[in-house]
PDB file of C-alpha atoms and ligand atoms in Angstrom:
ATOM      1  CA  UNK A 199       9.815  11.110 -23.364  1.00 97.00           C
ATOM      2  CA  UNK A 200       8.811  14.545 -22.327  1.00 98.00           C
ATOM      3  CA  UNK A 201      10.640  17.873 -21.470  1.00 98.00           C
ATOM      4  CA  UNK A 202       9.247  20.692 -19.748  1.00 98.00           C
ATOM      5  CA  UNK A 203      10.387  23.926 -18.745  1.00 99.00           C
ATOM      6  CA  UNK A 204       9.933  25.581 -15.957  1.00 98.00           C
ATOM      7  CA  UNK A 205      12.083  28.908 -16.914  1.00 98.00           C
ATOM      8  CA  UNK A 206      15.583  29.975 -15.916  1.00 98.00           C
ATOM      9  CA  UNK A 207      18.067  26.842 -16.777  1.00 98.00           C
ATOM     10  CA  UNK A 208      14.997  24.595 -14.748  1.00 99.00           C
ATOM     11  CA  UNK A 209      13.718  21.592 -16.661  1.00 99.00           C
ATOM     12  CA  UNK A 210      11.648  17.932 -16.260  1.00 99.00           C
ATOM     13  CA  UNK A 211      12.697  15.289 -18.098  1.00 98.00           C
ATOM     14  CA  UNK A 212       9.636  12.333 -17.942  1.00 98.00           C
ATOM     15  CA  UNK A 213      11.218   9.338 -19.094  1.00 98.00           C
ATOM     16  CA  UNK A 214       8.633   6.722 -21.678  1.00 98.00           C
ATOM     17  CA  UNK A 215       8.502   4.515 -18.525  1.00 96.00           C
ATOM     18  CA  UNK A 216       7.851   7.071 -15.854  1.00 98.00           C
ATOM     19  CA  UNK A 217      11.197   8.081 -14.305  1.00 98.00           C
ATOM     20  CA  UNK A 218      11.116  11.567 -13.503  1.00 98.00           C
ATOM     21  CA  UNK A 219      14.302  13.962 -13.574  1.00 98.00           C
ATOM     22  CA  UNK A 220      14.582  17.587 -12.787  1.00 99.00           C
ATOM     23  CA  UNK A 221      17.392  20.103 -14.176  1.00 99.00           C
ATOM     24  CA  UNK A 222      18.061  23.021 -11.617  1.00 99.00           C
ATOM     25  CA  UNK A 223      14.833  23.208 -10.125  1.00 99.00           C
ATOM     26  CA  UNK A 224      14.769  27.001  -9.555  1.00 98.00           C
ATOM     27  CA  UNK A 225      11.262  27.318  -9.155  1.00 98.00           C
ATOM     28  CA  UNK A 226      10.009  28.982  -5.254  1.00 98.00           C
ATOM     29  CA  UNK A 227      11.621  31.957  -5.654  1.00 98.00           C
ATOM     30  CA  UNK A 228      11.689  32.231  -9.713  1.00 98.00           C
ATOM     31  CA  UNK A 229       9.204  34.985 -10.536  1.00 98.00           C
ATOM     32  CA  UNK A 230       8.902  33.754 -13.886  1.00 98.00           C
ATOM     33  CA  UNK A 231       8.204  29.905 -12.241  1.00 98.00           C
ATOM     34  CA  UNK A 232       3.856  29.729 -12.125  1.00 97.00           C
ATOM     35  CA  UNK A 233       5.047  26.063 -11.478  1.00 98.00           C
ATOM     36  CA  UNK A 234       6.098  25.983  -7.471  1.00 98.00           C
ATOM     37  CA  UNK A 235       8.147  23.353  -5.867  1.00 98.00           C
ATOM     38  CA  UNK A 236       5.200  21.919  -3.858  1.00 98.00           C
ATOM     39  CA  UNK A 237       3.450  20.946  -7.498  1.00 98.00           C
ATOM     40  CA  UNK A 238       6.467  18.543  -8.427  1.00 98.00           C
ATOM     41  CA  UNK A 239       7.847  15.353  -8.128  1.00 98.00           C
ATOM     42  CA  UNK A 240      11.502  13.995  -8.729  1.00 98.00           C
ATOM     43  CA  UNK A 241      13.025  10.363  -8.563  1.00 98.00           C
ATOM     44  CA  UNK A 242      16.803  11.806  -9.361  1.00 99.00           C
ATOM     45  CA  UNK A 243      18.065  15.913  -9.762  1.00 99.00           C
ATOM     46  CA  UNK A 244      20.657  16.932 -11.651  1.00 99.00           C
ATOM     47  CA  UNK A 245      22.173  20.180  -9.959  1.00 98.00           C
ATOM     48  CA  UNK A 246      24.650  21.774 -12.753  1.00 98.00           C
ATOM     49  CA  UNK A 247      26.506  24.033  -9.947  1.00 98.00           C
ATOM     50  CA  UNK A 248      25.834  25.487  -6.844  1.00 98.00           C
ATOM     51  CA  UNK A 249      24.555  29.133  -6.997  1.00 98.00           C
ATOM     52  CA  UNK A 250      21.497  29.997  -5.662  1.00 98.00           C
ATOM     53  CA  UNK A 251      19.296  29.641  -8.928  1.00 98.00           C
ATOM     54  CA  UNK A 252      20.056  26.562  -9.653  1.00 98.00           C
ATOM     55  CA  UNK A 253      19.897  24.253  -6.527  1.00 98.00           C
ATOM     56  CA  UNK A 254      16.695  26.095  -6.713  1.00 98.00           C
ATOM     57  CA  UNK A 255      14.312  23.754  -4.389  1.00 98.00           C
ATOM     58  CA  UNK A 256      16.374  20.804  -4.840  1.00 98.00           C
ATOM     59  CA  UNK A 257      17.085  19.863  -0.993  1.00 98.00           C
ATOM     60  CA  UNK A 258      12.867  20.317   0.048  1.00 98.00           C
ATOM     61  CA  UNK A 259      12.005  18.693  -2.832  1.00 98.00           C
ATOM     62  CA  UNK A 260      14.647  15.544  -2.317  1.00 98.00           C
ATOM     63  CA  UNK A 261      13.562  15.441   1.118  1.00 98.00           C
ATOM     64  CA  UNK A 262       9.623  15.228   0.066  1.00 98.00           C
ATOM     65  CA  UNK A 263      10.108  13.374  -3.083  1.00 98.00           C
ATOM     66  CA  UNK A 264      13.168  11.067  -1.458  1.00 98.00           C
ATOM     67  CA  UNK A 265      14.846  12.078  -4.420  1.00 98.00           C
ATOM     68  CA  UNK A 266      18.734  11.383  -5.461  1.00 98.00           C
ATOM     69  CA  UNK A 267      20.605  14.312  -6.827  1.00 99.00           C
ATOM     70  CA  UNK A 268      23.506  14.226  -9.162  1.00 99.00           C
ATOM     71  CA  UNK A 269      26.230  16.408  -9.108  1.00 98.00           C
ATOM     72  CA  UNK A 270      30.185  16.937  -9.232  1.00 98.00           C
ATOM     73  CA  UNK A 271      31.669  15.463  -5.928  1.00 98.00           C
ATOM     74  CA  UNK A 272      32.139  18.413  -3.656  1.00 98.00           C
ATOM     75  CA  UNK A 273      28.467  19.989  -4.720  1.00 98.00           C
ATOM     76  CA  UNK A 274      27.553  16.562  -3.757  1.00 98.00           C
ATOM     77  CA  UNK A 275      29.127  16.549  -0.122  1.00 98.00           C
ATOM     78  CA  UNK A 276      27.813  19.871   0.107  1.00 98.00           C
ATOM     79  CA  UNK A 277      23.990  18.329  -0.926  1.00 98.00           C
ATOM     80  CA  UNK A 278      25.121  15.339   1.738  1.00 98.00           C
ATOM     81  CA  UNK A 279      25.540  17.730   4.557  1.00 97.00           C
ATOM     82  CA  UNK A 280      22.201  19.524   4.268  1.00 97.00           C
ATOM     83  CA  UNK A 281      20.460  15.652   4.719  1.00 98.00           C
ATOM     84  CA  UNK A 282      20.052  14.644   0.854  1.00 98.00           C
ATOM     85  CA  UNK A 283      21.245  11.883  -0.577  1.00 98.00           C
ATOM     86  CA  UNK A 284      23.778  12.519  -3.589  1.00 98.00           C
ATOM     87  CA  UNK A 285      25.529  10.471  -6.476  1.00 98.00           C
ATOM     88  CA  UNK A 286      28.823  12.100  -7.092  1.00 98.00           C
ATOM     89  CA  UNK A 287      30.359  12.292 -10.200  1.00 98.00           C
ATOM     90  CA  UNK A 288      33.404  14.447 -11.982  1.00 98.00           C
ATOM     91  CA  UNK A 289      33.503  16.548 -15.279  1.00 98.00           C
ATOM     92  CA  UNK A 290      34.168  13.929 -18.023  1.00 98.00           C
ATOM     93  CA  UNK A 291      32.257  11.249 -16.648  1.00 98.00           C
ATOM     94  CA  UNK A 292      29.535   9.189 -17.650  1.00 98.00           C
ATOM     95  CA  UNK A 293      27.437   6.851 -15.363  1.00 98.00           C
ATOM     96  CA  UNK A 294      24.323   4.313 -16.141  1.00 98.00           C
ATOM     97  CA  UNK A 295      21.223   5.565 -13.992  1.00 98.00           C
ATOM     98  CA  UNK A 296      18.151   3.171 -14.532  1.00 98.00           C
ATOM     99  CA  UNK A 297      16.745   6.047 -16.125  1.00 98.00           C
ATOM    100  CA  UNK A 298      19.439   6.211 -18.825  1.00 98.00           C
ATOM    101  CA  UNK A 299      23.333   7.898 -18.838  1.00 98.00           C
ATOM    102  CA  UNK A 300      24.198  11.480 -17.545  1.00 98.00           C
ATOM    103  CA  UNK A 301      27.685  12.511 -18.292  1.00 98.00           C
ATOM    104  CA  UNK A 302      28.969  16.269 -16.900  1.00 98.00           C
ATOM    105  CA  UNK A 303      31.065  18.492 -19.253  1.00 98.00           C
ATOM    106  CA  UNK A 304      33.200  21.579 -18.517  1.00 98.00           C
ATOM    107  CA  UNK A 305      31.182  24.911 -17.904  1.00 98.00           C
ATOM    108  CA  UNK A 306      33.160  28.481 -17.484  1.00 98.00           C
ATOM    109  CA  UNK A 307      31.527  29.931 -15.054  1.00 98.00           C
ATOM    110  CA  UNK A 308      31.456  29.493 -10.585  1.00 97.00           C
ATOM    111  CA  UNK A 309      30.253  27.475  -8.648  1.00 96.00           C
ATOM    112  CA  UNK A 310      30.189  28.707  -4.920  1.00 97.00           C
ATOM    113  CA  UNK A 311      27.262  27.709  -2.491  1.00 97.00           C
ATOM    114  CA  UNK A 312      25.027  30.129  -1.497  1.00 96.00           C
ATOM    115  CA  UNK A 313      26.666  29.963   2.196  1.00 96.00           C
ATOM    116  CA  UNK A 314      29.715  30.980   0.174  1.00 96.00           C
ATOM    117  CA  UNK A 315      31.666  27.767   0.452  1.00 96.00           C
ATOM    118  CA  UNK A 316      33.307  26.380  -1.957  1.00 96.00           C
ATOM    119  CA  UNK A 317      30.666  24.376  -4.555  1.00 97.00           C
ATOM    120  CA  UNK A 318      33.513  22.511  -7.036  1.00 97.00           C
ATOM    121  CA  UNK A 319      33.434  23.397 -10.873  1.00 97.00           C
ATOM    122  CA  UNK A 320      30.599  24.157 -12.763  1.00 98.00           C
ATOM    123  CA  UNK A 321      29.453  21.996 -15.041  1.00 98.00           C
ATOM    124  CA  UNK A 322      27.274  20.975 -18.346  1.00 98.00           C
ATOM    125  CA  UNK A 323      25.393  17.691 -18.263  1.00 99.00           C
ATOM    126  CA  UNK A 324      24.226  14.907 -21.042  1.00 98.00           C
ATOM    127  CA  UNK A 325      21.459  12.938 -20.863  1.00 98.00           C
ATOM    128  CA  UNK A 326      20.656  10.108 -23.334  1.00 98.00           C
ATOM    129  CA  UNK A 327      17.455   8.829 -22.513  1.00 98.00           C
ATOM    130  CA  UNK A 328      14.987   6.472 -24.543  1.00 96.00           C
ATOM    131  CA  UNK A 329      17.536   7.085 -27.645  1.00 97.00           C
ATOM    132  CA  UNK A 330      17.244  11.157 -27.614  1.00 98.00           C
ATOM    133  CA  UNK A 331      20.332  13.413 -26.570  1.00 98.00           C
ATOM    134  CA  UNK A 332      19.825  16.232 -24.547  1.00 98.00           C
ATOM    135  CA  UNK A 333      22.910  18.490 -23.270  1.00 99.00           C
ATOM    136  CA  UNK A 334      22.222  21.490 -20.503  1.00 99.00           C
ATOM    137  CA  UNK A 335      25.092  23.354 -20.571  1.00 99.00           C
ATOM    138  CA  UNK A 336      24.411  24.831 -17.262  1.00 98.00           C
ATOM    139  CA  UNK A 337      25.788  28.520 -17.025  1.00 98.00           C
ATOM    140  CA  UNK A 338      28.524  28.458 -19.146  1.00 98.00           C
ATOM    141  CA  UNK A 339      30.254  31.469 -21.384  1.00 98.00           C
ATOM    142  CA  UNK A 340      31.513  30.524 -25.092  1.00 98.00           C
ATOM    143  CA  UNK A 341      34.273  27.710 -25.296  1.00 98.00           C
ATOM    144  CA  UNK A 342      35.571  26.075 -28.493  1.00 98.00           C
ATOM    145  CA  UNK A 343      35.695  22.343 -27.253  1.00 98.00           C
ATOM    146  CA  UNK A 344      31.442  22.383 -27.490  1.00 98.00           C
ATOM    147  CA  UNK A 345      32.913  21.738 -30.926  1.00 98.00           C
ATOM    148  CA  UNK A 346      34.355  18.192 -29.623  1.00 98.00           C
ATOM    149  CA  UNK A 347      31.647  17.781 -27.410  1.00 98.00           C
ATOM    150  CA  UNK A 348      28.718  17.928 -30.411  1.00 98.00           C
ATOM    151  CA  UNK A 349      31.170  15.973 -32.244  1.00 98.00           C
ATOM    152  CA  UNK A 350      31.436  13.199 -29.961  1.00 97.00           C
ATOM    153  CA  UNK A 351      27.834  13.071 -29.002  1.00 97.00           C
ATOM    154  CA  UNK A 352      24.952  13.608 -31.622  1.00 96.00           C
ATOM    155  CA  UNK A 353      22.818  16.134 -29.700  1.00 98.00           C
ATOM    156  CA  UNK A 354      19.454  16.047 -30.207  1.00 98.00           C
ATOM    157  CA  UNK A 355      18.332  18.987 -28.736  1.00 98.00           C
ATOM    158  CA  UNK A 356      21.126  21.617 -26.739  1.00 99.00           C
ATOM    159  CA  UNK A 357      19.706  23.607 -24.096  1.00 99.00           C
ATOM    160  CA  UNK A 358      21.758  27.149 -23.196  1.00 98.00           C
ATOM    161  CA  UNK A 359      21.911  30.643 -21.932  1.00 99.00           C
ATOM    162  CA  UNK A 360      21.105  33.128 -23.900  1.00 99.00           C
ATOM    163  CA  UNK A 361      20.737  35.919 -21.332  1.00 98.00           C
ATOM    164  CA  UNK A 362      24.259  37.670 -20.819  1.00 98.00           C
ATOM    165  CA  UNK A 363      25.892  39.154 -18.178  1.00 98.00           C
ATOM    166  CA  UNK A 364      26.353  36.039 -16.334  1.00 98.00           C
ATOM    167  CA  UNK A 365      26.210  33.795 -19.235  1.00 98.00           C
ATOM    168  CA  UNK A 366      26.433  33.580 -23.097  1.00 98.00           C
ATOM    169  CA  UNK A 367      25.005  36.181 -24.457  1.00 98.00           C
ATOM    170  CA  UNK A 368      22.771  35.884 -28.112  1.00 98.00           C
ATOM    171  CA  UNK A 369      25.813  36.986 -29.914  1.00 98.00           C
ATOM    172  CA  UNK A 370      27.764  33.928 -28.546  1.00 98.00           C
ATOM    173  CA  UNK A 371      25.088  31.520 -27.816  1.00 99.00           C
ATOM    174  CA  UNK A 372      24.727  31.556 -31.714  1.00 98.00           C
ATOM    175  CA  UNK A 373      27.924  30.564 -32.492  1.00 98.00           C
ATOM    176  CA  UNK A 374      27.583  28.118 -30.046  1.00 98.00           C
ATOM    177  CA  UNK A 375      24.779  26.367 -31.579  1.00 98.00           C
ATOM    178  CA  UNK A 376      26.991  26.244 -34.722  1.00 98.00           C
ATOM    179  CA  UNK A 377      29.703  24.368 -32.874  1.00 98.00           C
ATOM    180  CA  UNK A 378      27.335  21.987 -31.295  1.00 98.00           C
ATOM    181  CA  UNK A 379      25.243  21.019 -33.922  1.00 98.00           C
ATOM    182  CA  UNK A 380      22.514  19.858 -32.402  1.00 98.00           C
ATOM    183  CA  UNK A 381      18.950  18.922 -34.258  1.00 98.00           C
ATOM    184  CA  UNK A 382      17.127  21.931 -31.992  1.00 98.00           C
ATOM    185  CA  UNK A 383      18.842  24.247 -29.819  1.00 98.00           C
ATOM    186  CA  UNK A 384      15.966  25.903 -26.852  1.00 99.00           C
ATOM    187  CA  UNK A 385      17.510  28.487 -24.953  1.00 99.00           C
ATOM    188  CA  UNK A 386      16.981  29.487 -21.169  1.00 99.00           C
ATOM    189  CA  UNK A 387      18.602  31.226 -18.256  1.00 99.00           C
ATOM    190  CA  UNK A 388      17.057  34.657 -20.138  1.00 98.00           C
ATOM    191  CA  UNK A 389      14.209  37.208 -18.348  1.00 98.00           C
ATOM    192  CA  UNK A 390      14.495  35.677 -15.247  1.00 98.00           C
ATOM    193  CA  UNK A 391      15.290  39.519 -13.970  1.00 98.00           C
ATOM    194  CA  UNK A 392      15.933  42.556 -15.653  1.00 98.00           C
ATOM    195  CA  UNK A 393      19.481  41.992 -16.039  1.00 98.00           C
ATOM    196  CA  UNK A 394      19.266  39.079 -17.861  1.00 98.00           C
ATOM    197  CA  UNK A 395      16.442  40.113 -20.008  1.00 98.00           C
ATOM    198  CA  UNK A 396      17.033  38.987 -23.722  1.00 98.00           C
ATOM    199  CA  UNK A 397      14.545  38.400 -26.431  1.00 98.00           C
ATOM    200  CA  UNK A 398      14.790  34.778 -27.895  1.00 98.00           C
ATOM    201  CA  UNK A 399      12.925  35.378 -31.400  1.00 98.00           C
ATOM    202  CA  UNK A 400      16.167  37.595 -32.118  1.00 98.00           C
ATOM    203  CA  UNK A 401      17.956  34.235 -30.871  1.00 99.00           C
ATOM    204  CA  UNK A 402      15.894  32.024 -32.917  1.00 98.00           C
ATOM    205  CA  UNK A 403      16.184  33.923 -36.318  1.00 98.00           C
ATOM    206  CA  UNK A 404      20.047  34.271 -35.585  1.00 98.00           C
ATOM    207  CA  UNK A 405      19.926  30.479 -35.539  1.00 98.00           C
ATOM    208  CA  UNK A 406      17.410  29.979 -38.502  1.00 98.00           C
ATOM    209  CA  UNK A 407      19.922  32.345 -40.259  1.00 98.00           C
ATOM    210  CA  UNK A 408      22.551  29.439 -39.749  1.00 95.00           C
ATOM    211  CA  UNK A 409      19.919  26.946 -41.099  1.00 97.00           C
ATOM    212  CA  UNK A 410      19.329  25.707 -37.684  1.00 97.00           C
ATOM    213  CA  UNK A 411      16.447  24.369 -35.806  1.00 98.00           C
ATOM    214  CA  UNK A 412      15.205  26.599 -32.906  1.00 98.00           C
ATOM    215  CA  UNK A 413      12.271  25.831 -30.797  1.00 98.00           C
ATOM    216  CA  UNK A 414      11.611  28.589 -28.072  1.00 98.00           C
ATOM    217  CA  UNK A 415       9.826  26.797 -24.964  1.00 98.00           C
ATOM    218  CA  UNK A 416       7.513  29.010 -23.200  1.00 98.00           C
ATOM    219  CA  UNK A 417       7.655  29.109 -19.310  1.00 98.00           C
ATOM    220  CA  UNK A 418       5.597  26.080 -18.312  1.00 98.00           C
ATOM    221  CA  UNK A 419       5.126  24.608 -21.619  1.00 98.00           C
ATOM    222  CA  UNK A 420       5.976  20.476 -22.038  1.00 98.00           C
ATOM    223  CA  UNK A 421       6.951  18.730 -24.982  1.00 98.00           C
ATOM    224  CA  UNK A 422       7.096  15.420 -26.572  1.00 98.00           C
ATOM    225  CA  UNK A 423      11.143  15.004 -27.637  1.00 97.00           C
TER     226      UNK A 423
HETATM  227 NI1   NI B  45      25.341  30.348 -12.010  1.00 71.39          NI
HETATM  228 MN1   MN B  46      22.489  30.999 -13.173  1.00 71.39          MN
END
């Protein structure tokens, strides 16, 4: 299977029998983005909470793409009302797609629409596909239970913010990797804008440090995982 990344907390997953997913497909108005909505194609999107950067494109390119996105219930009503079809789900649950299992996890962060209704919780989300572990945690600060969560799942490869202010900072993101455990932590949601600018080598030799696995993904770059 292959990941790529787009840059912010926006990803592709391409599944080994051609299922293709999208993570917070921030990419029209992402200035760090050289891919552009128009250049992709989804069969399911996973929306990780509501803000403005990270239902991205997901409604033109559902519409296009007659893609299903999956979310927590009242993101999905929200997704529902704008024409797009949406699986709901809750934090702590688990469902079988025929591209493999997503499960969403606490995130502390918000989650309000960009119309400023209310979007539900934020969340994290787990994807096993074709026997590799992947968990986004969306935009989340520092929480202990990632502890349980690593514990309980065998990540392969944990995706997360590294870019403060409205996230985990390096400081925290670090310690975050430790609780986790996963094979290869890649982090995101960093230079997107100046505020959240944040240099991931100093990330990565933090992690090394903790005799860690750290692969940074440059914007637009795909891998085999
Ligand atoms: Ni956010
Ligand atoms: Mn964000």
């Amino acid at each position: 299977m292959k990941l790529r990344y787009f840059s912010h907390s926006a990803f592709e997953v391409t599944t080994n029998n051609g299922k293709v997913i999208l993570i917070d497909p921030f990419l029209d108005d992402n200035p760090t983005s050289t891919v552009k909505s128009i250049d992709v194609k989804a069969d399911y999107i996973i929306l990780t909470h509501a803000h403005g950067d990270h239902i991205g494109d997901a409604f033109k390119i559902s519409k296009r793409c007659n893609s299903t996105i999956i979310c927590t219930y009242e993101l999905a009503n929200y997704c529902k009302s704008k024409g797009v079809s949406a699986h709901d789900m809750s934090i702590g649950g688990g469902h079988n797609f025929e591209f493999g299992r997503v499960k969403f996890t606490i995130a502390f962060h918000g989650s309000q629409t960009p119309e400023g209704t209310y979007g539900g919780q934020p969340a994290g989300v787990i994807l096993t596909i074709d026997n590799v572990t992947i968990y986004h945690t969306g935009d989340t600060g520092l929480f202990y239970d990632m502890k349980l969560i690593g514990e309980l799942n065998k990540i392969d490869y944990l995706l997360l913010p590294i870019g403060d202010n409205y996230t985990m900072g390096i400081n925290d993101a670090v310690r975050a990797v430790e609780l986790v455990n996963p094979k290869i932590a890649i982090p995101m949601h960093y230079n997107t804008f100046p505020v959240i600018k944040a240099d991931p080598n100093l990330f990565k030799k933090e992690v090394e440090q903790l005799g860690k696995n750290c692969r940074i993904m440059q914007f637009g770059e795909s891998i085999e995982v």
